[in-house]
Amino acid sequence: MKMMMTLLALTVMAAPASAAPVEEAGIASLSADLSAGRTTSVRAVRAYLKRIAAMDRRGPRLNSIITLNPDALKQAAALDAERRAGLVRGPLHGVPILLKDNIEAAGMPTTAGSLALARNDNGRDAPVAASLKAAGAIILGKANMSEWANFRSTRSMSGWSGMGGLTRNPYALDRTTCGSSSGSGAAIAAGFAPAAIGTETNGSIICPSSLMGLVGLKPTVGLVPRTHIVPISQSQDTAGPMARDVRDAAILLSVLIASDPADPATADAKAHAHDYAAALDPAAIKGMRIGVMRGIEQPALVALYDAALARLTALGAILVDVEKPDMDAMRAASGTVLNAEFKTDLNAYLASTDPARVESRTLADLIAFNSAHAPREMPLFGQELFEKAQAGAGAADPAYAEARDKAKRLAGPEGIDAMLAARKLDLLLALSYGPAWISDTLYGDNYSGPRGLTSPAAIAGYPHLTVPMGQMRGLPVGLSFIGAAYDEQRLLNVGYAFEQAQGLKLRPDFRATADAGPELEAAQP
């Protein structure tokens, strides 16, 4: 009897500790649990599917997921078998990841939120999806998004699509998720997967990440292939990671980088490929000269921002105030570019789809489809941007090339590059956005708060990282780090140093509305 009790005690002692709850797991932590035998990919997938079933269409009804991968459990079982056989492809092996629903993955439709693309499964993977699968990731499903990446109407409402309805912010259900990577942000904040891939043309990774307490990285345009991603603009479009922490974003970036013959912008991408997570160095912040954007008016946001600046100074950064660049001219030029490229690039994408599954073959067809299905497609806003793009000549417009060159010059060499060079700076710093505003079904997005340097970074095609900085009235607020082209490692190093020193762990509580209590909740240095 004594021997049996001793053996039982030894067995209990030898049993692996329990895995972290899935709603708290990131890529690195879930990968560690899988490696230690504390869980399996099948168990993790089942747990995420159960949580999605309970909270996405029921309970708080976040509406963050459009499609789930019907083969997710089968793929998880195969990856578990590989692990048991000693084959582990890397930190993403057996880890579920969500894709924004403008990124193709075989076996699931890619809708861009539109009913016109409800059957758009071409049996092909975007290079982004292919890279994730090759690294062992499980594509758990496709996330809801602002329909057509917020490029259908001048009065669009972030987070709404005809396919998925309105995505809700898990920090306050009546507040916006921003967009257009709305579902990607809401799903990760809610614990439906460890991380997601979003896309950005101007703010669509950074804004949802900032408003929902995530780390979001918009890479340099040309670092990540865009093939088989529903486009807006070849000049500004990119995919990028949305994750719980900087390390997870670095892990994803390392996998996503690739040169793709079908995307000439990525010709030099391989030259910048390395293990960004292994290269994380929080000590690199010491002595860095960081240009600081001011001009915030709300006292609570100023206090939150000042606390972050004090922490960066304590970490050894040298902070230098800089003036905000003139954004009106670059935005106007960028608007001309997006209007032209959208028509040309979208028509090319539609032509590449299966005509048996996608009846709308051109932008003109989509406009007609929306008009014919107006009660479902246009109950809240119209399609003014579609109509404006269709009325133009696309990339054949004589004004297009001049506007493209002007936008890039004003945002890049005469914008961010000039700001860095003038004061011998390593990178720039700004508030990402203010806290989430109330979702407005009548007037659409109506935000007039701070936007930092989102537009210059997007128009120049330069990298932009947002990291959670604190909360205001229970709503997350992010801190932005912006650099020159291909400065991702530098941004990640500084963001990692700040994140580790901050020690901030944000978790949503799915409240109906934001706190009416104390305005400021920040980790003080």
Coordinates of C-alpha atoms in Angstrom, one line a residue, residues 11-315:
T11 CA 3.1 10.0 -11.1
V12 CA 1.3 13.2 -9.9
M13 CA 4.7 15.0 -9.5
A14 CA 5.7 13.9 -13.0
A15 CA 2.5 15.0 -14.7
P16 CA 2.9 18.2 -16.7
A17 CA 1.4 21.4 -15.3
S18 CA -1.9 22.4 -16.8
A19 CA -1.8 24.6 -19.9
A20 CA -2.7 28.2 -19.8
P21 CA -6.4 29.0 -20.6
V22 CA -6.8 29.4 -24.3
E23 CA -8.2 32.9 -23.9
E24 CA -4.9 34.0 -22.4
A25 CA -2.6 32.1 -24.7
G26 CA -0.3 33.7 -27.2
I27 CA 1.8 32.0 -29.8
A28 CA 4.9 31.6 -27.6
S29 CA 2.9 30.4 -24.6
L30 CA 0.8 27.9 -26.5
S31 CA 3.9 26.7 -28.4
A32 CA 5.6 26.1 -25.0
D33 CA 2.5 24.2 -23.7
L34 CA 2.5 22.0 -26.8
S35 CA 6.2 21.3 -26.5
A36 CA 5.8 20.4 -22.8
G37 CA 2.9 18.1 -23.5
R38 CA 0.5 20.2 -21.4
T39 CA -1.9 20.3 -24.3
T40 CA -2.3 19.2 -27.9
S41 CA -3.3 21.1 -31.0
V42 CA -6.5 19.1 -31.1
R43 CA -7.4 20.2 -27.6
A44 CA -6.5 23.8 -28.3
V45 CA -8.6 23.9 -31.5
R46 CA -11.6 22.3 -29.7
A47 CA -11.3 24.9 -26.9
Y48 CA -11.1 27.8 -29.4
L49 CA -14.1 26.5 -31.4
K50 CA -16.1 26.1 -28.1
R51 CA -15.3 29.6 -27.1
I52 CA -16.2 31.0 -30.5
A53 CA -19.5 29.1 -30.5
A54 CA -20.3 30.5 -27.0
M55 CA -19.3 34.1 -27.6
D56 CA -19.2 35.1 -31.2
R57 CA -22.8 34.3 -32.3
R58 CA -24.2 34.0 -28.8
G59 CA -23.5 35.8 -25.5
P60 CA -21.8 39.1 -26.4
R61 CA -22.3 38.3 -30.1
L62 CA -19.0 39.8 -31.3
N63 CA -19.6 38.8 -34.9
S64 CA -15.8 38.6 -35.4
I65 CA -15.7 35.4 -37.4
I66 CA -17.2 34.8 -40.9
T67 CA -16.0 31.3 -41.7
L68 CA -14.4 28.5 -39.7
N69 CA -12.1 26.0 -41.3
P70 CA -14.0 22.7 -41.6
D71 CA -10.7 20.8 -41.6
A72 CA -9.2 22.5 -38.6
L73 CA -9.4 19.5 -36.2
K74 CA -8.2 17.1 -38.9
Q75 CA -5.2 19.3 -39.6
A76 CA -4.5 19.7 -35.8
A77 CA -4.5 15.9 -35.5
A78 CA -2.0 15.6 -38.3
L79 CA 0.3 18.2 -36.7
D80 CA 0.0 16.4 -33.3
A81 CA 1.1 13.2 -35.0
E82 CA 4.1 15.1 -36.5
R83 CA 5.1 16.4 -33.1
R84 CA 4.9 12.9 -31.6
A85 CA 7.1 11.7 -34.4
G86 CA 9.7 14.3 -33.5
L87 CA 9.0 16.7 -36.4
V88 CA 8.4 20.2 -35.1
R89 CA 8.4 22.9 -37.8
G90 CA 8.9 25.8 -35.5
P91 CA 7.0 27.9 -32.9
L92 CA 3.9 28.0 -35.1
H93 CA 3.6 24.2 -35.2
G94 CA 0.1 23.3 -34.3
V95 CA -0.9 26.9 -33.4
P96 CA -4.3 28.1 -34.6
I97 CA -4.2 31.5 -36.5
L98 CA -7.1 33.5 -38.0
L99 CA -6.9 35.3 -41.3
K100 CA -8.7 38.5 -42.3
D101 CA -11.4 37.5 -44.8
N102 CA -9.7 39.3 -47.7
I103 CA -6.8 36.7 -47.7
E104 CA -7.3 33.6 -49.7
A105 CA -7.0 30.1 -48.1
A106 CA -8.0 27.0 -49.9
G107 CA -11.2 25.4 -48.7
M108 CA -12.8 28.6 -47.4
P109 CA -14.4 31.5 -49.2
T110 CA -12.7 34.8 -49.3
T111 CA -15.4 37.4 -49.2
A112 CA -13.9 40.8 -48.2
G113 CA -17.1 41.0 -46.3
S114 CA -19.2 41.2 -49.4
L115 CA -22.2 38.9 -50.4
A116 CA -20.9 39.2 -54.0
L117 CA -17.9 37.0 -53.0
A118 CA -19.8 34.6 -50.8
R119 CA -18.7 31.6 -52.9
N120 CA -15.2 32.9 -53.7
D121 CA -13.1 29.8 -53.0
N122 CA -10.6 29.4 -55.8
G123 CA -8.8 26.4 -54.2
R124 CA -5.6 28.4 -53.8
D125 CA -3.6 29.8 -50.9
A126 CA -2.4 33.4 -50.8
P127 CA 1.4 33.2 -50.2
V128 CA 0.7 34.5 -46.7
A129 CA -1.5 31.5 -46.0
A130 CA 0.9 29.1 -47.6
S131 CA 3.8 30.4 -45.5
L132 CA 1.8 30.0 -42.3
K133 CA 0.8 26.4 -43.3
A134 CA 4.3 25.5 -44.2
A135 CA 5.4 26.7 -40.7
G136 CA 2.8 24.4 -39.1
A137 CA 0.1 26.9 -38.3
I138 CA -3.6 25.9 -38.5
I139 CA -5.8 28.4 -40.3
L140 CA -8.7 28.3 -37.8
G141 CA -11.0 30.5 -39.9
K142 CA -11.6 33.8 -41.6
A143 CA -12.3 37.0 -39.6
N144 CA -15.0 39.6 -40.3
M145 CA -13.8 42.9 -41.6
S146 CA -15.1 46.3 -42.7
E147 CA -16.6 45.5 -46.0
W148 CA -14.2 46.0 -48.9
A149 CA -11.6 47.1 -46.4
N150 CA -13.6 50.4 -45.7
F151 CA -13.3 51.4 -49.4
R152 CA -16.9 51.3 -50.6
S153 CA -18.5 54.5 -49.1
T154 CA -17.5 57.9 -47.7
R155 CA -19.9 57.1 -44.8
S156 CA -18.8 53.5 -44.1
M157 CA -19.0 52.1 -40.6
S158 CA -15.9 50.3 -39.3
G159 CA -16.5 46.6 -38.5
W160 CA -19.7 46.2 -40.6
S161 CA -20.0 43.8 -43.6
G162 CA -22.9 42.3 -45.4
M163 CA -21.4 38.9 -44.8
G164 CA -20.8 39.2 -41.1
G165 CA -22.8 42.1 -39.7
L166 CA -21.3 44.5 -37.1
T167 CA -18.2 43.4 -35.3
R168 CA -18.3 44.5 -31.6
N169 CA -15.4 45.6 -29.5
P170 CA -15.0 43.2 -26.6
Y171 CA -13.9 46.0 -24.3
A172 CA -17.2 47.8 -24.7
L173 CA -19.8 46.3 -27.0
D174 CA -21.2 49.6 -28.1
R175 CA -17.8 50.9 -29.2
T176 CA -16.2 50.6 -32.6
T177 CA -13.5 48.0 -33.4
C178 CA -12.1 50.4 -36.0
G179 CA -11.1 48.7 -39.2
S180 CA -10.8 47.4 -41.5
S181 CA -9.1 44.4 -39.7
S182 CA -12.0 44.6 -37.3
G183 CA -12.8 40.9 -36.7
S184 CA -9.1 40.0 -36.6
G185 CA -8.6 42.5 -33.7
A186 CA -11.9 41.6 -31.8
A187 CA -11.3 37.8 -32.1
I188 CA -7.7 38.0 -30.7
A189 CA -8.7 40.4 -27.9
A190 CA -11.6 38.0 -27.0
G191 CA -9.3 34.9 -26.9
F192 CA -10.6 33.2 -30.0
A193 CA -7.1 32.4 -31.3
P194 CA -3.5 33.3 -30.2
A195 CA -3.0 35.7 -33.2
A196 CA -4.4 36.9 -36.5
I197 CA -3.2 38.3 -39.8
G198 CA -4.7 41.6 -40.8
T199 CA -4.1 43.9 -43.8
E200 CA -3.6 47.6 -44.0
T201 CA -3.8 50.3 -46.7
N202 CA -4.1 53.2 -44.2
G203 CA -4.6 52.4 -40.5
S204 CA -6.4 49.0 -40.9
I205 CA -3.9 47.0 -38.7
I206 CA -2.8 49.8 -36.4
C207 CA -6.2 51.3 -35.5
P208 CA -8.0 48.0 -34.5
S209 CA -4.9 46.9 -32.6
S210 CA -4.7 50.1 -30.7
L211 CA -8.4 50.2 -29.8
M212 CA -8.5 46.5 -28.6
G213 CA -5.2 46.3 -26.6
L214 CA -3.1 44.3 -29.2
V215 CA 0.3 44.6 -30.7
G216 CA -0.1 45.4 -34.4
L217 CA 2.7 45.6 -37.0
K218 CA 2.2 47.1 -40.4
P219 CA 5.3 46.0 -42.3
T220 CA 7.2 47.8 -45.0
V221 CA 5.3 47.5 -48.2
G222 CA 7.0 44.8 -50.2
L223 CA 8.1 42.7 -47.3
V224 CA 5.0 40.5 -47.3
P225 CA 3.4 39.3 -50.6
R226 CA 0.0 40.5 -51.5
T227 CA -0.9 37.9 -54.2
H228 CA -4.5 36.5 -53.7
I229 CA -5.4 39.2 -51.2
V230 CA -8.4 41.3 -52.3
P231 CA -6.7 44.6 -53.1
I232 CA -7.2 48.3 -52.7
S233 CA -3.8 49.7 -53.7
Q234 CA -0.6 48.1 -54.8
S235 CA 1.2 51.2 -53.5
Q236 CA 0.0 50.9 -49.9
D237 CA -1.5 47.4 -49.3
T238 CA 0.3 45.0 -47.0
A239 CA -0.6 42.1 -44.7
G240 CA 0.8 42.0 -41.1
P241 CA 0.5 40.4 -37.7
M242 CA -2.0 41.3 -34.9
A243 CA -1.0 39.6 -31.7
R244 CA -1.0 39.6 -27.9
D245 CA 2.6 40.7 -27.5
V246 CA 5.7 41.9 -29.4
R247 CA 7.4 38.5 -29.5
D248 CA 4.3 36.9 -31.1
A249 CA 4.3 39.6 -33.7
A250 CA 8.0 39.0 -34.4
I251 CA 7.4 35.3 -34.8
L252 CA 4.7 35.9 -37.4
L253 CA 6.7 38.5 -39.3
S254 CA 9.6 36.0 -39.6
V255 CA 7.2 33.5 -41.3
L256 CA 5.3 36.0 -43.5
I257 CA 8.3 37.6 -45.3
A258 CA 8.8 36.2 -48.8
S259 CA 9.7 37.2 -52.3
D260 CA 6.9 36.4 -54.7
P261 CA 7.4 36.5 -58.5
A262 CA 3.7 37.6 -58.9
D263 CA 4.3 40.6 -56.7
P264 CA 7.3 42.7 -58.0
A265 CA 7.3 44.9 -54.9
T266 CA 8.6 41.9 -52.9
A267 CA 11.7 41.4 -55.1
D268 CA 14.1 42.4 -52.2
A269 CA 12.0 40.8 -49.4
K270 CA 14.3 37.8 -48.9
A271 CA 17.2 40.2 -48.2
H272 CA 15.4 41.2 -45.0
A273 CA 14.3 37.8 -43.9
H274 CA 15.7 36.6 -40.5
D275 CA 14.3 35.4 -37.2
Y276 CA 13.0 38.7 -35.8
A277 CA 11.9 37.0 -32.5
A278 CA 15.4 35.6 -31.8
A279 CA 16.9 39.0 -32.5
L280 CA 14.7 40.9 -30.0
D281 CA 17.0 43.0 -27.9
P282 CA 15.4 45.2 -25.3
A283 CA 18.8 46.7 -24.4
A284 CA 18.9 48.2 -27.9
I285 CA 16.7 51.1 -26.8
K286 CA 19.6 52.6 -24.7
G287 CA 20.9 55.7 -26.4
M288 CA 18.3 55.6 -29.2
R289 CA 17.1 59.1 -30.3
I290 CA 13.4 59.0 -30.6
G291 CA 11.3 61.8 -32.1
V292 CA 8.2 62.5 -30.1
M293 CA 5.0 63.9 -31.6
R294 CA 3.0 66.0 -29.2
G295 CA -0.2 68.0 -29.9
I296 CA -2.6 65.8 -27.9
E297 CA -5.4 67.9 -26.4
Q298 CA -7.3 65.6 -24.1
P299 CA -5.8 65.8 -20.5
A300 CA -6.3 62.1 -19.8
L301 CA -4.5 61.1 -23.0
V302 CA -1.7 63.6 -22.3
A303 CA -1.2 62.0 -18.8
L304 CA -1.2 58.5 -20.3
Y305 CA 1.3 59.6 -23.0
D306 CA 3.6 61.4 -20.6
A307 CA 3.7 58.3 -18.4
A308 CA 4.8 56.3 -21.4
L309 CA 7.5 58.9 -22.3
A310 CA 8.8 58.8 -18.8
R311 CA 9.1 55.0 -19.0
L312 CA 11.0 55.2 -22.3
T313 CA 13.4 57.8 -20.8
A314 CA 14.0 55.5 -17.8
L315 CA 14.9 52.7 -20.3

